[in-house]
PDB file of C-alpha atoms in Angstrom:
ATOM      1  CA  MET B1367     -17.492 -75.496  16.773  1.00  0.00           C
ATOM      2  CA  SER B1368     -15.677 -77.956  17.948  1.00  0.00           C
ATOM      3  CA  GLY B1369     -15.152 -77.593  21.909  1.00  0.00           C
ATOM      4  CA  ARG B1370     -11.608 -76.536  21.634  1.00  0.00           C
ATOM      5  CA  LEU B1371     -12.612 -73.500  19.329  1.00  0.00           C
ATOM      6  CA  LYS B1372     -15.344 -72.835  21.742  1.00  0.00           C
ATOM      7  CA  GLU B1373     -12.370 -72.620  24.632  1.00  0.00           C
ATOM      8  CA  MET B1374     -10.592 -70.736  22.605  1.00  0.00           C
ATOM      9  CA  GLY B1375     -12.797 -68.423  21.505  1.00  0.00           C
ATOM     10  CA  LYS B1376     -13.639 -65.912  18.430  1.00  0.00           C
ATOM     11  CA  GLU B1377      -9.523 -65.119  18.572  1.00  0.00           C
ATOM     12  CA  GLY B1378      -8.648 -68.305  18.307  1.00  0.00           C
ATOM     13  CA  ALA B1379     -10.661 -69.297  15.752  1.00  0.00           C
ATOM     14  CA  PHE B1380      -9.559 -66.445  13.302  1.00  0.00           C
ATOM     15  CA  LEU B1381      -5.944 -67.625  14.335  1.00  0.00           C
ATOM     16  CA  LEU B1382      -6.770 -71.137  13.469  1.00  0.00           C
ATOM     17  CA  LYS B1383      -8.438 -69.829  10.180  1.00  0.00           C
ATOM     18  CA  ARG B1384      -5.344 -68.166   9.315  1.00  0.00           C
ATOM     19  CA  LYS B1385      -2.695 -70.610   8.643  1.00  0.00           C
ATOM     20  CA  ASN B1386      -0.060 -68.426   6.068  1.00  0.00           C
ATOM     21  CA  TRP B1387       1.334 -65.532   8.090  1.00  0.00           C
ATOM     22  CA  ASP B1388       4.443 -64.145   7.264  1.00  0.00           C
ATOM     23  CA  ARG B1389       6.809 -64.292   9.655  1.00  0.00           C
ATOM     24  CA  ILE B1390      10.296 -62.540  10.402  1.00  0.00           C
ATOM     25  CA  LYS B1391      12.439 -64.377  12.767  1.00  0.00           C
ATOM     26  CA  ILE B1392      15.088 -63.083  14.925  1.00  0.00           C
ATOM     27  CA  LYS B1393      17.223 -65.765  16.593  1.00  0.00           C
ATOM     28  CA  GLY B1394      20.010 -66.265  18.440  1.00  0.00           C
ATOM     29  CA  MET B1395      19.982 -63.007  20.930  1.00  0.00           C
ATOM     30  CA  THR B1396      21.432 -63.837  23.658  1.00  0.00           C
ATOM     31  CA  PHE B1397      21.882 -61.284  26.795  1.00  0.00           C
ATOM     32  CA  TYR B1398      22.779 -61.604  30.619  1.00  0.00           C
ATOM     33  CA  GLY B1399      19.991 -60.895  33.096  1.00  0.00           C
ATOM     34  CA  TYR B1400      19.151 -61.553  36.680  1.00  0.00           C
ATOM     35  CA  HIS B1401      16.309 -63.591  36.414  1.00  0.00           C
ATOM     36  CA  GLY B1402      15.842 -66.791  38.677  1.00  0.00           C
ATOM     37  CA  VAL B1403      14.246 -68.041  42.024  1.00  0.00           C
ATOM     38  CA  ARG B1404      17.805 -68.429  43.411  1.00  0.00           C
ATOM     39  CA  PRO B1405      19.142 -66.161  45.439  1.00  0.00           C
ATOM     40  CA  GLU B1406      22.630 -66.576  43.897  1.00  0.00           C
ATOM     41  CA  GLU B1407      20.686 -66.140  40.359  1.00  0.00           C
ATOM     42  CA  LYS B1408      19.794 -62.874  41.395  1.00  0.00           C
ATOM     43  CA  ALA B1409      23.325 -62.019  42.499  1.00  0.00           C
ATOM     44  CA  LEU B1410      25.124 -63.334  39.597  1.00  0.00           C
ATOM     45  CA  GLY B1411      22.883 -63.424  36.543  1.00  0.00           C
ATOM     46  CA  GLN B1412      23.898 -65.158  33.465  1.00  0.00           C
ATOM     47  CA  LEU B1413      23.068 -65.305  29.729  1.00  0.00           C
ATOM     48  CA  PHE B1414      19.885 -65.810  28.235  1.00  0.00           C
ATOM     49  CA  HIS B1415      19.035 -66.754  24.890  1.00  0.00           C
ATOM     50  CA  VAL B1416      15.704 -64.973  23.222  1.00  0.00           C
ATOM     51  CA  ASP B1417      14.513 -66.436  19.666  1.00  0.00           C
ATOM     52  CA  LEU B1418      11.354 -64.213  18.176  1.00  0.00           C
ATOM     53  CA  GLU B1419       9.045 -64.875  15.512  1.00  0.00           C
ATOM     54  CA  LEU B1420       6.940 -62.401  14.101  1.00  0.00           C
ATOM     55  CA  MET B1421       3.831 -62.820  12.326  1.00  0.00           C
ATOM     56  CA  LEU B1422       2.356 -59.873  10.633  1.00  0.00           C
ATOM     57  CA  ASP B1423       1.660 -59.187   6.461  1.00  0.00           C
ATOM     58  CA  LEU B1424       4.723 -58.669   5.148  1.00  0.00           C
ATOM     59  CA  GLN B1425       2.949 -57.995   1.185  1.00  0.00           C
ATOM     60  CA  ALA B1426       3.559 -54.263   0.915  1.00  0.00           C
ATOM     61  CA  ALA B1427       7.237 -54.693   2.013  1.00  0.00           C
ATOM     62  CA  GLY B1428       7.631 -57.107  -0.721  1.00  0.00           C
ATOM     63  CA  ALA B1429       6.164 -55.078  -3.020  1.00  0.00           C
ATOM     64  CA  SER B1430       7.894 -52.083  -2.008  1.00  0.00           C
ATOM     65  CA  ASP B1431      11.383 -52.617  -0.631  1.00  0.00           C
ATOM     66  CA  ARG B1432      10.591 -49.986   2.045  1.00  0.00           C
ATOM     67  CA  LEU B1433      12.099 -50.220   5.996  1.00  0.00           C
ATOM     68  CA  GLU B1434       8.358 -48.166   6.316  1.00  0.00           C
ATOM     69  CA  ASP B1435       6.568 -51.259   5.315  1.00  0.00           C
ATOM     70  CA  THR B1436       7.833 -53.905   7.628  1.00  0.00           C
ATOM     71  CA  ILE B1437       9.281 -53.841  10.855  1.00  0.00           C
ATOM     72  CA  ASP B1438      13.261 -52.645  11.945  1.00  0.00           C
ATOM     73  CA  TYR B1439      14.852 -55.586  13.268  1.00  0.00           C
ATOM     74  CA  ALA B1440      17.616 -53.570  14.927  1.00  0.00           C
ATOM     75  CA  ALA B1441      14.179 -51.353  17.193  1.00  0.00           C
ATOM     76  CA  VAL B1442      12.615 -54.719  17.674  1.00  0.00           C
ATOM     77  CA  PHE B1443      16.181 -56.079  19.312  1.00  0.00           C
ATOM     78  CA  ALA B1444      17.124 -53.026  21.560  1.00  0.00           C
ATOM     79  CA  VAL B1445      12.971 -53.990  23.041  1.00  0.00           C
ATOM     80  CA  VAL B1446      14.009 -57.631  23.717  1.00  0.00           C
ATOM     81  CA  LYS B1447      17.242 -56.099  25.305  1.00  0.00           C
ATOM     82  CA  ALA B1448      16.030 -53.657  27.165  1.00  0.00           C
ATOM     83  CA  VAL B1449      13.152 -56.208  28.850  1.00  0.00           C
ATOM     84  CA  VAL B1450      16.194 -58.990  28.946  1.00  0.00           C
ATOM     85  CA  GLU B1451      18.838 -56.579  30.520  1.00  0.00           C
ATOM     86  CA  GLY B1452      16.160 -55.091  32.468  1.00  0.00           C
ATOM     87  CA  PRO B1453      14.477 -55.538  36.290  1.00  0.00           C
ATOM     88  CA  PRO B1454      14.679 -59.213  36.839  1.00  0.00           C
ATOM     89  CA  PHE B1455      11.936 -61.680  37.048  1.00  0.00           C
ATOM     90  CA  GLY B1456      11.677 -64.996  38.846  1.00  0.00           C
ATOM     91  CA  THR B1457      10.710 -67.326  35.958  1.00  0.00           C
ATOM     92  CA  ILE B1458      11.784 -67.326  32.123  1.00  0.00           C
ATOM     93  CA  GLU B1459       7.954 -67.661  31.866  1.00  0.00           C
ATOM     94  CA  ALA B1460       7.641 -63.997  33.445  1.00  0.00           C
ATOM     95  CA  VAL B1461      10.322 -62.576  30.545  1.00  0.00           C
ATOM     96  CA  ALA B1462       8.563 -64.379  27.826  1.00  0.00           C
ATOM     97  CA  THR B1463       5.830 -62.398  28.666  1.00  0.00           C
ATOM     98  CA  ALA B1464       6.787 -59.571  29.222  1.00  0.00           C
ATOM     99  CA  VAL B1465       8.806 -59.857  26.379  1.00  0.00           C
ATOM    100  CA  ALA B1466       5.411 -60.632  23.934  1.00  0.00           C
ATOM    101  CA  ARG B1467       4.212 -57.793  26.095  1.00  0.00           C
ATOM    102  CA  ARG B1468       6.706 -54.880  24.806  1.00  0.00           C
ATOM    103  CA  VAL B1469       7.046 -56.580  20.961  1.00  0.00           C
ATOM    104  CA  LEU B1470       3.125 -56.187  20.533  1.00  0.00           C
ATOM    105  CA  ALA B1471       2.951 -52.752  22.527  1.00  0.00           C
ATOM    106  CA  ASP B1472       6.261 -51.204  19.853  1.00  0.00           C
ATOM    107  CA  PHE B1473       4.795 -52.288  17.068  1.00  0.00           C
ATOM    108  CA  SER B1474       1.455 -52.629  16.618  1.00  0.00           C
ATOM    109  CA  ARG B1475       2.016 -54.309  12.977  1.00  0.00           C
ATOM    110  CA  ILE B1476       2.792 -57.612  14.545  1.00  0.00           C
ATOM    111  CA  GLY B1477      -0.730 -59.922  14.537  1.00  0.00           C
ATOM    112  CA  ARG B1478       1.211 -62.313  16.497  1.00  0.00           C
ATOM    113  CA  VAL B1479       5.032 -63.326  18.369  1.00  0.00           C
ATOM    114  CA  ARG B1480       6.117 -66.332  19.068  1.00  0.00           C
ATOM    115  CA  VAL B1481       8.996 -66.065  21.828  1.00  0.00           C
ATOM    116  CA  GLY B1482      11.092 -68.893  23.133  1.00  0.00           C
ATOM    117  CA  VAL B1483      13.286 -67.781  26.298  1.00  0.00           C
ATOM    118  CA  THR B1484      16.555 -69.966  26.711  1.00  0.00           C
ATOM    119  CA  LYS B1485      18.830 -70.753  30.131  1.00  0.00           C
ATOM    120  CA  PRO B1486      21.413 -72.490  29.482  1.00  0.00           C
ATOM    121  CA  GLN B1487      22.378 -72.410  32.963  1.00  0.00           C
ATOM    122  CA  ALA B1488      20.050 -73.496  34.680  1.00  0.00           C
ATOM    123  CA  PRO B1489      20.003 -74.608  38.612  1.00  0.00           C
ATOM    124  CA  ILE B1490      19.616 -78.465  37.555  1.00  0.00           C
ATOM    125  CA  PRO B1491      22.030 -81.038  38.846  1.00  0.00           C
ATOM    126  CA  GLY B1492      22.178 -82.749  35.764  1.00  0.00           C
ATOM    127  CA  ILE B1493      23.841 -82.298  32.340  1.00  0.00           C
ATOM    128  CA  LEU B1494      21.890 -80.322  29.958  1.00  0.00           C
ATOM    129  CA  GLN B1495      21.579 -77.550  27.388  1.00  0.00           C
ATOM    130  CA  GLY B1496      19.193 -75.497  28.907  1.00  0.00           C
ATOM    131  CA  VAL B1497      15.523 -74.828  29.148  1.00  0.00           C
ATOM    132  CA  THR B1498      13.369 -73.475  27.201  1.00  0.00           C
ATOM    133  CA  VAL B1499      10.089 -71.321  27.776  1.00  0.00           C
ATOM    134  CA  GLU B1500       8.000 -70.821  24.196  1.00  0.00           C
ATOM    135  CA  ILE B1501       4.893 -68.633  24.089  1.00  0.00           C
ATOM    136  CA  LEU B1502       2.807 -67.635  21.338  1.00  0.00           C
ATOM    137  CA  ARG B1503       0.825 -64.482  21.673  1.00  0.00           C
ATOM    138  CA  SER B1504      -1.390 -61.978  20.030  1.00  0.00           C
ATOM    139  CA  GLN B1505      -2.267 -58.530  19.594  1.00  0.00           C
ATOM    140  CA  ALA B1506      -6.094 -59.602  20.818  1.00  0.00           C
ATOM    141  CA  TRP B1507      -4.520 -61.272  24.001  1.00  0.00           C
ATOM    142  CA  PHE B1508      -2.302 -58.157  24.500  1.00  0.00           C
ATOM    143  CA  ARG B1509      -5.336 -55.734  24.005  1.00  0.00           C
ATOM    144  CA  ARG B1510      -6.763 -58.203  27.218  1.00  0.00           C
ATOM    145  CA  GLU B1511      -4.294 -57.459  28.978  1.00  0.00           C
ATOM    146  CA  LYS B1512      -4.101 -53.518  29.338  1.00  0.00           C
TER     147      LYS B1512
END
């Protein structure tokens, strides 16, 4: 076993072996929140963009064409909205982690979730389109975090 696999443990080995995850992508969700480390960010707030990639088995949904066999996108959107528009975090890393935690908790059918949180008006003295944090979390991670 390579050094990288040893570092990742059993979960990492499983995730590397499974390369053909089915995916649902929900892109460009935009919310107003009060996240940031500076007082003005917490007082004034700003827009945040969230992209999700949900990894799960969609074979049953493809065969049955029934909502019950997949994930309700509107329900996922509501969960993300509740986190981003909810109590403030200092960093977008914490926002992304909270989104991943809630999505995995509320939708056990999802095996992994990739969360991207973009802060388009990050307080950086320069011209940029924003700062994005992207994380990848699994149900195994969520179970350890409980």
